[in-house]
Amino acid sequence: MKNIKLYVQEHKSRFINELVELLKIPSVSADTAYSQDVINTATAVKIALEKAGCDMVEICETPGYPIVYGEKIIDPKLPTILVYGHYDVQPADPLELWTSPPFEPVIKKTEIHPDGAIFARGACDDKGQMYMHVKALEYMTSTGNLPCNVKFMIEGEEEIGSTSLAWFVERNQEKLANDVILISDTGMISNSQPSITTGLRGLSYVEVEVTGPNRDLHSGLYGGAVANPINILAKMIASLHDENNRITIPGFYDKVQDLSDEERAEMAKAPFSLDAYKKALDLEEVYGETGYTTNERTSIRPTLDVNGIWGGYTGQGAKTVIASSAFAKISMRLVPNQDWQEITELFKTHFEAIAPKSVTVKVKPHHGGQGYVTPIDNIAYKAANKAYSESFGVTSIPQRSGGSIPIVALFEKELKSKTILMGFGLASDAIHSPNEHFGVFNYLKGIETIPLFYKYFTEMSK
Ligand code: BES
Ligand code: MN
Ligand code: MN
């Protein structure tokens, strides 16, 4: 398939321009102010899939945002690859920290991306990575190189928990039948060391509220004599980790799968520089659970983090007040065998139990999902490995990621198929942060690598 490199070279400015247009639509699923933009993005994806050669593309309505479904079935006897991605993006705030507006994409060079990177919200997560698949399909259909059947399922609620996708998958098992699910919504180690993501963490997301007095109080008249909900909340949160940074919720670690020394030694072979890691984040020292390396802390170990905390007076100047209540949003990243609903329950029971009688505590569960580990002895992994070797000229290595794509475990349960995670982003691409970007090199390499995966997967399926 020598032509793919040539095809990408020939069409690269168009490929970039098309992605830039898609990135201009602010498809922020979390904020209803953007709901029309989210819907318009679905239409843009539909049109792109039609142009790329799908025989049938439809916008499937759901109780929430629509799912774009497309397919090209060339022969029912051939294998079918189901491509999943998402067209929604994270909110762009804080806006003032962007060096260029989040929905006005520009290409800028960086130290890591000397060929330039596209700066925009969603550039890497996941519009850029999703669109690589659309362009790879265009190449395969327009040059007679599509070796198997393909289905696309692109959703608009990934960043808010994929509720409608779960609804859709349960109702469309036959339509979505496939031999493997292919996703580019993760990352790789570096541009000179490609990796295949072999694990995702699960997630339990909760919100807590601590209420004290029935109204905000004068902090002089009442201070010292009533529980301050913010003080109490801070204390309760602090108590959730012990001196070794282990989570103190009873039962939290019960089902955690420990890796063998061999597996940990294998993991430690992946190239990683702690100095570069600290430097990239302006940190003097890293932090985490005793007894584990940085890479282990972010992949094979569960965590608990406050994502936001508020209450009381945060406006200009000073206001002497004891707030009536305080709030926090907390995420727990989970590892295989930890069940997210069970962990949510354990958290709730514990958090209510540690509350002093001077306050009342409410725990409100949000969304969650199970972790996932992909096999490395199946043909999907082998085909992906071969594809990377060919396009990068370097053998890829397996790596478990700390992020979550909860729908992957659900795919396995409902569709009985395995997922292969071919991510082309880098940790430094600032997904979910200001100045998100996606390397032009990464975008084009992705487009180059995907058709090779199709080819080898089809060959190995015979
Ligand atoms: N694409 C990310 C997940 C990801 C990124 C996995 C990099 C591995 C490497 C996805 O869009 C995401 O942000 N997921 C959320 C979970 C979801 C339930 C909101 C996450 O991980 O916080
Ligand atoms: Mn994503
Ligand atoms: Mn995301």
mmCIF file of C-alpha atoms in Angstrom, residues 136-424:
data_model
loop_
_atom_site.group_PDB
_atom_site.id
_atom_site.type_symbol
_atom_site.label_atom_id
_atom_site.label_comp_id
_atom_site.label_asym_id
_atom_site.label_seq_id
_atom_site.Cartn_x
_atom_site.Cartn_y
_atom_site.Cartn_z
ATOM 1 C CA ALA A 136 -8.428 7.142 5.791
ATOM 2 C CA LEU A 137 -11.792 5.909 4.511
ATOM 3 C CA GLU A 138 -11.689 8.469 1.703
ATOM 4 C CA TYR A 139 -8.285 7.139 0.668
ATOM 5 C CA MET A 140 -9.434 3.518 0.746
ATOM 6 C CA THR A 141 -12.673 4.048 -1.168
ATOM 7 C CA SER A 142 -11.269 6.415 -3.780
ATOM 8 C CA THR A 143 -8.262 4.234 -4.602
ATOM 9 C CA GLY A 144 -9.923 0.826 -4.433
ATOM 10 C CA ASN A 145 -8.041 -0.097 -1.260
ATOM 11 C CA LEU A 146 -10.908 -0.821 1.127
ATOM 12 C CA PRO A 147 -10.315 -4.475 2.070
ATOM 13 C CA CYS A 148 -13.302 -5.075 4.382
ATOM 14 C CA ASN A 149 -16.593 -3.673 5.625
ATOM 15 C CA VAL A 150 -16.658 -0.581 7.770
ATOM 16 C CA LYS A 151 -19.177 1.013 10.106
ATOM 17 C CA PHE A 152 -18.841 4.397 11.775
ATOM 18 C CA MET A 153 -20.519 5.417 15.014
ATOM 19 C CA ILE A 154 -19.660 8.958 16.077
ATOM 20 C CA GLU A 155 -21.347 10.301 19.195
ATOM 21 C CA GLY A 156 -21.863 13.742 20.714
ATOM 22 C CA GLU A 157 -21.956 13.030 24.438
ATOM 23 C CA GLU A 158 -18.629 11.380 25.248
ATOM 24 C CA GLU A 159 -17.463 14.249 27.409
ATOM 25 C CA ILE A 160 -20.628 14.073 29.495
ATOM 26 C CA GLY A 161 -20.844 10.335 30.050
ATOM 27 C CA SER A 162 -22.170 8.794 26.782
ATOM 28 C CA THR A 163 -25.655 8.258 28.218
ATOM 29 C CA SER A 164 -27.378 8.305 24.838
ATOM 30 C CA LEU A 165 -24.767 6.072 23.262
ATOM 31 C CA ALA A 166 -25.440 3.394 25.875
ATOM 32 C CA TRP A 167 -29.142 3.704 25.018
ATOM 33 C CA PHE A 168 -28.354 3.436 21.300
ATOM 34 C CA VAL A 169 -26.009 0.458 21.579
ATOM 35 C CA GLU A 170 -28.512 -1.544 23.628
ATOM 36 C CA ARG A 171 -31.128 -1.019 20.919
ATOM 37 C CA ASN A 172 -28.967 -1.607 17.852
ATOM 38 C CA GLN A 173 -26.886 -4.673 18.481
ATOM 39 C CA GLU A 174 -27.469 -6.166 15.051
ATOM 40 C CA LYS A 175 -26.825 -2.966 13.165
ATOM 41 C CA LEU A 176 -23.570 -2.508 15.053
ATOM 42 C CA ALA A 177 -22.362 -6.111 14.701
ATOM 43 C CA ASN A 178 -18.627 -6.125 14.024
ATOM 44 C CA ASP A 179 -15.378 -8.063 14.292
ATOM 45 C CA VAL A 180 -13.432 -5.346 16.057
ATOM 46 C CA ILE A 181 -14.008 -1.839 17.369
ATOM 47 C CA LEU A 182 -11.388 0.694 16.342
ATOM 48 C CA ILE A 183 -10.931 3.877 18.370
ATOM 49 C CA SER A 184 -8.504 6.790 18.141
ATOM 50 C CA ASP A 185 -9.249 8.750 21.304
ATOM 51 C CA THR A 186 -6.122 8.064 23.364
ATOM 52 C CA GLY A 187 -2.453 8.899 23.052
ATOM 53 C CA MET A 188 0.954 7.424 22.322
ATOM 54 C CA ILE A 189 4.334 7.779 24.025
ATOM 55 C CA SER A 190 6.036 10.115 21.545
ATOM 56 C CA ASN A 191 6.344 10.756 17.839
ATOM 57 C CA SER A 192 9.393 8.516 17.687
ATOM 58 C CA GLN A 193 7.926 5.814 19.937
ATOM 59 C CA PRO A 194 4.395 4.840 18.935
ATOM 60 C CA SER A 195 2.386 2.843 21.448
ATOM 61 C CA ILE A 196 -0.922 1.036 21.483
ATOM 62 C CA THR A 197 -3.173 1.762 24.438
ATOM 63 C CA THR A 198 -3.960 -1.489 26.225
ATOM 64 C CA GLY A 199 -5.861 -0.205 29.214
ATOM 65 C CA LEU A 200 -8.245 2.510 30.299
ATOM 66 C CA ARG A 201 -9.221 3.380 33.843
ATOM 67 C CA GLY A 202 -12.771 3.322 35.086
ATOM 68 C CA LEU A 203 -14.406 6.332 36.672
ATOM 69 C CA SER A 204 -16.741 7.246 39.480
ATOM 70 C CA TYR A 205 -17.730 10.906 39.624
ATOM 71 C CA VAL A 206 -19.590 12.338 42.599
ATOM 72 C CA GLU A 207 -20.604 15.689 43.957
ATOM 73 C CA VAL A 208 -20.776 16.366 47.699
ATOM 74 C CA GLU A 209 -22.532 19.015 49.707
ATOM 75 C CA VAL A 210 -21.830 19.829 53.349
ATOM 76 C CA THR A 211 -24.424 21.987 55.090
ATOM 77 C CA GLY A 212 -24.063 23.668 58.458
ATOM 78 C CA PRO A 213 -26.221 26.563 59.705
ATOM 79 C CA ASN A 214 -29.440 27.406 57.881
ATOM 80 C CA ARG A 215 -28.009 30.714 56.583
ATOM 81 C CA ASP A 216 -24.679 32.434 56.010
ATOM 82 C CA LEU A 217 -23.501 33.821 59.352
ATOM 83 C CA HIS A 218 -21.384 36.720 60.589
ATOM 84 C CA SER A 219 -17.998 35.070 61.119
ATOM 85 C CA GLY A 220 -17.323 37.190 64.202
ATOM 86 C CA LEU A 221 -20.625 36.730 65.965
ATOM 87 C CA TYR A 222 -20.824 32.982 65.315
ATOM 88 C CA GLY A 223 -17.228 32.048 64.429
ATOM 89 C CA GLY A 224 -15.816 29.432 66.793
ATOM 90 C CA ALA A 225 -19.169 28.196 67.987
ATOM 91 C CA VAL A 226 -20.687 26.531 64.896
ATOM 92 C CA ALA A 227 -19.193 24.151 62.393
ATOM 93 C CA ASN A 228 -17.946 25.952 59.301
ATOM 94 C CA PRO A 229 -18.996 23.728 56.372
ATOM 95 C CA ILE A 230 -15.966 24.774 54.317
ATOM 96 C CA ASN A 231 -13.543 23.901 57.132
ATOM 97 C CA ILE A 232 -15.321 20.602 57.668
ATOM 98 C CA LEU A 233 -15.397 19.749 53.975
ATOM 99 C CA ALA A 234 -11.664 20.482 53.671
ATOM 100 C CA LYS A 235 -10.968 18.237 56.662
ATOM 101 C CA MET A 236 -13.150 15.434 55.338
ATOM 102 C CA ILE A 237 -11.481 15.592 51.937
ATOM 103 C CA ALA A 238 -8.018 15.626 53.486
ATOM 104 C CA SER A 239 -8.878 12.494 55.452
ATOM 105 C CA LEU A 240 -9.589 10.554 52.251
ATOM 106 C CA HIS A 241 -5.834 9.904 51.795
ATOM 107 C CA ASP A 242 -3.425 8.539 54.390
ATOM 108 C CA GLU A 243 0.251 9.423 54.856
ATOM 109 C CA ASN A 244 1.200 7.048 52.037
ATOM 110 C CA ASN A 245 -1.347 8.652 49.740
ATOM 111 C CA ARG A 246 -3.525 5.616 49.812
ATOM 112 C CA ILE A 247 -7.254 6.134 49.747
ATOM 113 C CA THR A 248 -8.839 5.531 53.157
ATOM 114 C CA ILE A 249 -12.335 4.496 52.044
ATOM 115 C CA PRO A 250 -12.912 1.024 53.566
ATOM 116 C CA GLY A 251 -13.009 -1.643 50.843
ATOM 117 C CA PHE A 252 -11.720 0.715 48.148
ATOM 118 C CA TYR A 253 -8.757 -1.503 47.197
ATOM 119 C CA ASP A 254 -10.453 -4.864 47.760
ATOM 120 C CA LYS A 255 -10.892 -5.725 44.085
ATOM 121 C CA VAL A 256 -7.866 -3.920 42.674
ATOM 122 C CA GLN A 257 -5.877 -6.257 40.463
ATOM 123 C CA ASP A 258 -2.234 -6.207 41.478
ATOM 124 C CA LEU A 259 0.259 -6.669 38.692
ATOM 125 C CA SER A 260 2.981 -9.270 38.948
ATOM 126 C CA ASP A 261 6.601 -8.155 39.290
ATOM 127 C CA GLU A 262 7.168 -9.356 35.722
ATOM 128 C CA GLU A 263 4.329 -7.215 34.416
ATOM 129 C CA ARG A 264 5.630 -4.197 36.319
ATOM 130 C CA ALA A 265 9.145 -4.779 35.020
ATOM 131 C CA GLU A 266 7.764 -4.983 31.494
ATOM 132 C CA MET A 267 5.897 -1.699 32.002
ATOM 133 C CA ALA A 268 9.014 -0.007 33.328
ATOM 134 C CA LYS A 269 10.778 -0.646 30.019
ATOM 135 C CA ALA A 270 8.687 2.015 28.284
ATOM 136 C CA PRO A 271 10.755 5.133 27.640
ATOM 137 C CA PHE A 272 10.013 7.788 30.249
ATOM 138 C CA SER A 273 11.957 10.695 31.670
ATOM 139 C CA LEU A 274 10.856 11.874 35.097
ATOM 140 C CA ASP A 275 12.908 15.027 34.655
ATOM 141 C CA ALA A 276 11.190 15.908 31.404
ATOM 142 C CA TYR A 277 7.848 15.111 33.011
ATOM 143 C CA LYS A 278 8.492 17.472 35.924
ATOM 144 C CA LYS A 279 9.908 20.146 33.649
ATOM 145 C CA ALA A 280 6.866 20.047 31.363
ATOM 146 C CA LEU A 281 4.625 20.727 34.360
ATOM 147 C CA ASP A 282 6.945 23.141 36.207
ATOM 148 C CA LEU A 283 7.095 20.836 39.192
ATOM 149 C CA GLU A 284 9.960 20.364 41.580
ATOM 150 C CA GLU A 285 8.720 16.979 42.727
ATOM 151 C CA VAL A 286 6.037 14.489 41.760
ATOM 152 C CA TYR A 287 3.525 13.137 44.253
ATOM 153 C CA GLY A 288 1.515 9.989 44.722
ATOM 154 C CA GLU A 289 0.979 6.606 46.269
ATOM 155 C CA THR A 290 4.062 5.234 48.016
ATOM 156 C CA GLY A 291 5.664 2.259 46.333
ATOM 157 C CA TYR A 292 4.630 3.037 42.764
ATOM 158 C CA THR A 293 6.288 4.833 39.877
ATOM 159 C CA THR A 294 4.739 7.816 38.111
ATOM 160 C CA ASN A 295 3.646 5.654 35.198
ATOM 161 C CA GLU A 296 2.096 3.112 37.547
ATOM 162 C CA ARG A 297 0.321 5.812 39.517
ATOM 163 C CA THR A 298 -1.367 7.032 36.358
ATOM 164 C CA SER A 299 -2.351 3.683 34.911
ATOM 165 C CA ILE A 300 -2.558 0.612 37.126
ATOM 166 C CA ARG A 301 -3.483 2.361 40.395
ATOM 167 C CA PRO A 302 -6.801 3.926 41.365
ATOM 168 C CA THR A 303 -7.006 7.568 42.477
ATOM 169 C CA LEU A 304 -9.293 10.073 44.144
ATOM 170 C CA ASP A 305 -9.140 13.748 43.196
ATOM 171 C CA VAL A 306 -11.145 16.854 43.926
ATOM 172 C CA ASN A 307 -12.008 18.485 40.594
ATOM 173 C CA GLY A 308 -13.598 21.586 42.020
ATOM 174 C CA ILE A 309 -14.469 23.012 45.427
ATOM 175 C CA TRP A 310 -16.590 26.016 46.261
ATOM 176 C CA GLY A 311 -18.676 27.780 48.863
ATOM 177 C CA GLY A 312 -18.772 31.034 50.788
ATOM 178 C CA TYR A 313 -17.490 34.327 49.529
ATOM 179 C CA THR A 314 -15.118 34.344 46.567
ATOM 180 C CA GLY A 315 -15.889 37.788 45.153
ATOM 181 C CA GLN A 316 -13.762 40.924 45.300
ATOM 182 C CA GLY A 317 -12.347 42.132 48.584
ATOM 183 C CA ALA A 318 -13.346 40.503 51.851
ATOM 184 C CA LYS A 319 -16.651 39.488 53.351
ATOM 185 C CA THR A 320 -16.631 38.122 56.895
ATOM 186 C CA VAL A 321 -18.954 35.205 56.618
ATOM 187 C CA ILE A 322 -19.413 31.573 57.573
ATOM 188 C CA ALA A 323 -21.127 29.950 54.621
ATOM 189 C CA SER A 324 -24.208 27.849 55.103
ATOM 190 C CA SER A 325 -22.827 25.153 52.803
ATOM 191 C CA ALA A 326 -19.796 23.974 50.872
ATOM 192 C CA PHE A 327 -19.470 21.793 47.777
ATOM 193 C CA ALA A 328 -16.959 19.678 45.921
ATOM 194 C CA LYS A 329 -16.817 17.572 42.795
ATOM 195 C CA ILE A 330 -14.714 14.449 43.172
ATOM 196 C CA SER A 331 -13.512 11.927 40.616
ATOM 197 C CA MET A 332 -12.163 8.482 41.332
ATOM 198 C CA ARG A 333 -10.183 6.744 38.586
ATOM 199 C CA LEU A 334 -10.575 3.001 38.852
ATOM 200 C CA VAL A 335 -8.683 -0.012 37.624
ATOM 201 C CA PRO A 336 -9.925 -3.348 36.277
ATOM 202 C CA ASN A 337 -12.196 -5.353 38.571
ATOM 203 C CA GLN A 338 -13.234 -2.320 40.587
ATOM 204 C CA ASP A 339 -16.920 -1.833 39.867
ATOM 205 C CA TRP A 340 -17.753 1.848 39.528
ATOM 206 C CA GLN A 341 -21.207 1.594 41.080
ATOM 207 C CA GLU A 342 -19.858 -0.344 44.028
ATOM 208 C CA ILE A 343 -17.093 2.228 44.535
ATOM 209 C CA THR A 344 -19.640 5.032 44.351
ATOM 210 C CA GLU A 345 -21.603 3.295 47.131
ATOM 211 C CA LEU A 346 -18.466 2.771 49.232
ATOM 212 C CA PHE A 347 -17.629 6.453 48.871
ATOM 213 C CA LYS A 348 -21.131 7.536 49.835
ATOM 214 C CA THR A 349 -21.278 5.323 52.920
ATOM 215 C CA HIS A 350 -17.828 6.431 54.073
ATOM 216 C CA PHE A 351 -18.298 10.127 53.386
ATOM 217 C CA GLU A 352 -21.573 10.178 55.297
ATOM 218 C CA ALA A 353 -20.018 8.200 58.142
ATOM 219 C CA ILE A 354 -17.105 10.585 58.679
ATOM 220 C CA ALA A 355 -19.297 13.697 58.821
ATOM 221 C CA PRO A 356 -19.509 15.247 62.293
ATOM 222 C CA LYS A 357 -23.031 15.708 63.700
ATOM 223 C CA SER A 358 -22.610 19.481 63.381
ATOM 224 C CA VAL A 359 -23.194 19.286 59.614
ATOM 225 C CA THR A 360 -25.291 17.302 57.169
ATOM 226 C CA VAL A 361 -23.764 15.697 54.133
ATOM 227 C CA LYS A 362 -25.257 14.852 50.757
ATOM 228 C CA VAL A 363 -23.495 12.738 48.173
ATOM 229 C CA LYS A 364 -24.805 12.950 44.638
ATOM 230 C CA PRO A 365 -23.432 10.364 42.190
ATOM 231 C CA HIS A 366 -22.813 11.598 38.649
ATOM 232 C CA HIS A 367 -21.694 9.325 35.831
ATOM 233 C CA GLY A 368 -19.127 6.592 35.805
ATOM 234 C CA GLY A 369 -17.874 3.571 33.956
ATOM 235 C CA GLN A 370 -15.738 0.474 34.113
ATOM 236 C CA GLY A 371 -12.058 0.244 33.310
ATOM 237 C CA TYR A 372 -10.804 -1.942 30.505
ATOM 238 C CA VAL A 373 -7.753 -3.920 29.517
ATOM 239 C CA THR A 374 -7.376 -4.990 25.882
ATOM 240 C CA PRO A 375 -5.758 -8.270 24.876
ATOM 241 C CA ILE A 376 -2.383 -8.188 23.107
ATOM 242 C CA ASP A 377 -2.555 -11.717 21.737
ATOM 243 C CA ASN A 378 -5.422 -11.196 19.290
ATOM 244 C CA ILE A 379 -5.276 -10.349 15.605
ATOM 245 C CA ALA A 380 -6.434 -6.771 16.165
ATOM 246 C CA TYR A 381 -3.366 -6.049 18.292
ATOM 247 C CA LYS A 382 -1.078 -7.878 15.900
ATOM 248 C CA ALA A 383 -2.491 -6.039 12.907
ATOM 249 C CA ALA A 384 -2.164 -2.683 14.649
ATOM 250 C CA ASN A 385 1.387 -3.480 15.662
ATOM 251 C CA LYS A 386 2.279 -4.310 12.081
ATOM 252 C CA ALA A 387 0.611 -1.151 10.810
ATOM 253 C CA TYR A 388 2.629 1.067 13.203
ATOM 254 C CA SER A 389 5.883 -0.700 12.320
ATOM 255 C CA GLU A 390 5.280 0.036 8.681
ATOM 256 C CA SER A 391 4.147 3.645 8.957
ATOM 257 C CA PHE A 392 6.538 4.792 11.718
ATOM 258 C CA GLY A 393 9.438 2.485 10.936
ATOM 259 C CA VAL A 394 9.533 1.685 14.667
ATOM 260 C CA THR A 395 7.880 -1.155 16.577
ATOM 261 C CA SER A 396 5.106 0.076 18.838
ATOM 262 C CA ILE A 397 4.813 -0.917 22.469
ATOM 263 C CA PRO A 398 1.742 -1.559 24.644
ATOM 264 C CA GLN A 399 0.882 1.034 27.275
ATOM 265 C CA ARG A 400 -1.974 1.329 29.745
ATOM 266 C CA SER A 401 -3.490 4.770 29.961
ATOM 267 C CA GLY A 402 -4.917 6.675 32.893
ATOM 268 C CA GLY A 403 -7.849 8.175 31.015
ATOM 269 C CA SER A 404 -11.318 6.711 30.694
ATOM 270 C CA ILE A 405 -13.589 5.819 27.804
ATOM 271 C CA PRO A 406 -16.355 4.105 29.774
ATOM 272 C CA ILE A 407 -18.232 3.030 26.684
ATOM 273 C CA VAL A 408 -15.490 0.544 25.742
ATOM 274 C CA ALA A 409 -16.472 -1.884 28.514
ATOM 275 C CA LEU A 410 -20.096 -1.497 27.485
ATOM 276 C CA PHE A 411 -19.240 -2.321 23.863
ATOM 277 C CA GLU A 412 -17.746 -5.584 25.021
ATOM 278 C CA LYS A 413 -20.792 -6.403 27.103
ATOM 279 C CA GLU A 414 -23.424 -5.487 24.521
ATOM 280 C CA LEU A 415 -21.670 -6.184 21.225
ATOM 281 C CA LYS A 416 -19.348 -8.957 22.428
ATOM 282 C CA SER A 417 -16.407 -7.432 20.628
ATOM 283 C CA LYS A 418 -12.941 -6.313 21.588
ATOM 284 C CA THR A 419 -11.625 -2.824 21.068
ATOM 285 C CA ILE A 420 -8.283 -1.745 19.649
ATOM 286 C CA LEU A 421 -7.130 1.684 20.816
ATOM 287 C CA MET A 422 -4.957 3.341 18.197
ATOM 288 C CA GLY A 423 -4.386 6.789 19.670
ATOM 289 C CA PHE A 424 -2.100 9.327 18.029
#
